[in-house]
XYZ file of C-alpha atoms in Angstrom:
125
model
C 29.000 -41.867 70.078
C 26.334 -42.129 72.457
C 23.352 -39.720 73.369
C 24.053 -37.277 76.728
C 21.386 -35.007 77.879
C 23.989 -32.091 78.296
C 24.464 -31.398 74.575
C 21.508 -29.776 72.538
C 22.757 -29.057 68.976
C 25.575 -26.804 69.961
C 23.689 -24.587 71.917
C 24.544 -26.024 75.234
C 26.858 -23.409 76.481
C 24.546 -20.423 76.170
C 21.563 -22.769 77.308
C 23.332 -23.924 80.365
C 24.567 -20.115 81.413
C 21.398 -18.647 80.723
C 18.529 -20.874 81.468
C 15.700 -18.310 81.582
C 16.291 -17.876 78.030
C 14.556 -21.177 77.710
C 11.988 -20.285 79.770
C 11.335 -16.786 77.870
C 11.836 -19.157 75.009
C 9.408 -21.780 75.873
C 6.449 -18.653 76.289
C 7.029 -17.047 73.285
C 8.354 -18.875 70.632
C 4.942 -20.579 70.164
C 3.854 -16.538 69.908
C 6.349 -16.039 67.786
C 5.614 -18.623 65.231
C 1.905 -18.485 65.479
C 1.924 -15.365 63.639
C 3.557 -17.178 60.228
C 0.967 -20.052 60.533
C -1.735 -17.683 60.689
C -0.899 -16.132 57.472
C 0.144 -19.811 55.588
C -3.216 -20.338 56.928
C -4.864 -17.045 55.196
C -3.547 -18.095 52.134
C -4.270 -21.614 51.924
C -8.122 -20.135 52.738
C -7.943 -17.565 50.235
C -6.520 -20.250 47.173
C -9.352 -22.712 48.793
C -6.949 -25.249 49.845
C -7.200 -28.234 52.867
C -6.588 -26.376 56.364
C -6.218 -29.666 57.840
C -2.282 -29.503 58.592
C -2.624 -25.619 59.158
C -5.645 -26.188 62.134
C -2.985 -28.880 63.247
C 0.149 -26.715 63.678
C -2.124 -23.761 65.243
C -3.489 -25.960 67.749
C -0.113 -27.237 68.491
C 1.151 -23.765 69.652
C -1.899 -22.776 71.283
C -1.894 -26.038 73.433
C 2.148 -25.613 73.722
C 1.861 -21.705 74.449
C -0.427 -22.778 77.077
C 0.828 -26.329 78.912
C 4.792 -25.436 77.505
C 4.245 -22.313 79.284
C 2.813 -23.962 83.212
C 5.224 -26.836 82.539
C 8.506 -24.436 82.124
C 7.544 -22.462 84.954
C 7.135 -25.765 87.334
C 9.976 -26.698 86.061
C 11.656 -23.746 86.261
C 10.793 -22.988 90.107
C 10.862 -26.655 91.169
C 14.257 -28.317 89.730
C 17.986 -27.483 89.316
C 17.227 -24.760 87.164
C 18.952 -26.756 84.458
C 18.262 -25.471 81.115
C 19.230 -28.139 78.526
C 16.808 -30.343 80.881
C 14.279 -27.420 80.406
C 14.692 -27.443 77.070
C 14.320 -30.876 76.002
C 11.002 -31.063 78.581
C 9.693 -27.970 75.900
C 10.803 -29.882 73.064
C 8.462 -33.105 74.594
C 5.575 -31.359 74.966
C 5.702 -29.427 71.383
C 5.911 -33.400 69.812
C 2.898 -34.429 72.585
C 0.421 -31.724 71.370
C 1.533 -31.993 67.766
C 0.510 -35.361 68.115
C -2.129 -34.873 70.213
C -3.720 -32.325 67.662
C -2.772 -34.422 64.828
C -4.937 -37.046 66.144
C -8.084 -34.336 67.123
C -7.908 -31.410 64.915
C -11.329 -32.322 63.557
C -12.920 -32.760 67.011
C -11.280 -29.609 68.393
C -12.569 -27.365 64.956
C -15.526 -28.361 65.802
C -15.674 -28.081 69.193
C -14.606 -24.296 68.140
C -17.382 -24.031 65.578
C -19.905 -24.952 67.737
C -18.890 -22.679 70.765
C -18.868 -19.538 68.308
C -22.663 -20.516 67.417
C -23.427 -20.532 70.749
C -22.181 -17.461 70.889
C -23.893 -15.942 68.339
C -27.183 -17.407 69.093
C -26.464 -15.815 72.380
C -25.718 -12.338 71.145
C -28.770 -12.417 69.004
C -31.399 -12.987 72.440
């Protein structure tokens, strides 16, 4: 059995009628599951536990929400409109920014912690 881009896990039919469901898709199911995270991640804060993976998998839909989001809609304008294609592109960049905040959570929570001082020390001149 070998791999085709025009199956994706049984959903191919409705993918390939509809494609702006992926694009819809692609903007707001990071939205959509941000919400969860957020209140994993109140917990975890609450019982004092390691927000390592948490920071992780909210920086993953915030950089997906954002770049998915740009991506879809070049894509979207720009090709065949196809949306199995569409959807595996969303799929890439959700595993590229989980990666890529896997790798830089630290740096980028304290690249946040450090802009919301300056902030503060800004709000207090």
């Amino acid at each position: 059995m070998a791999f085709s881009f025009n199956t994706f896990f049984g959903l191919e039919d409705r993918i390939a009628d509809y494609p702006e469901i992926t694009l819809f898709g692609a903007m707001f199911l990071p939205l959509l599951l941000f919400i969860p995270v957020a209140l994993i991640g109140w917990i975890f804060r609450k019982l004092s536990f390691n927000m390592y993976i948490i920071h992780v998998l909210m920086y993953t839909l915030l950089f997906t929400f954002i770049a998915g989001a740009i991506t879809m809609l070049i894509l979207f304008f720009i090709t065949d409109k196809n949306g199995i294609k569409l959807a595996y592109c969303w799929l890439t960049v959700l595993a590229g920014m989980f990666f890529f905040s896997l790798i830089n959570a630290n740096t980028i929570t304290k690249m946040f912690t450090d802009w919301s001082k300056i902030i503060q020390e800004k709000k207090n001149q």
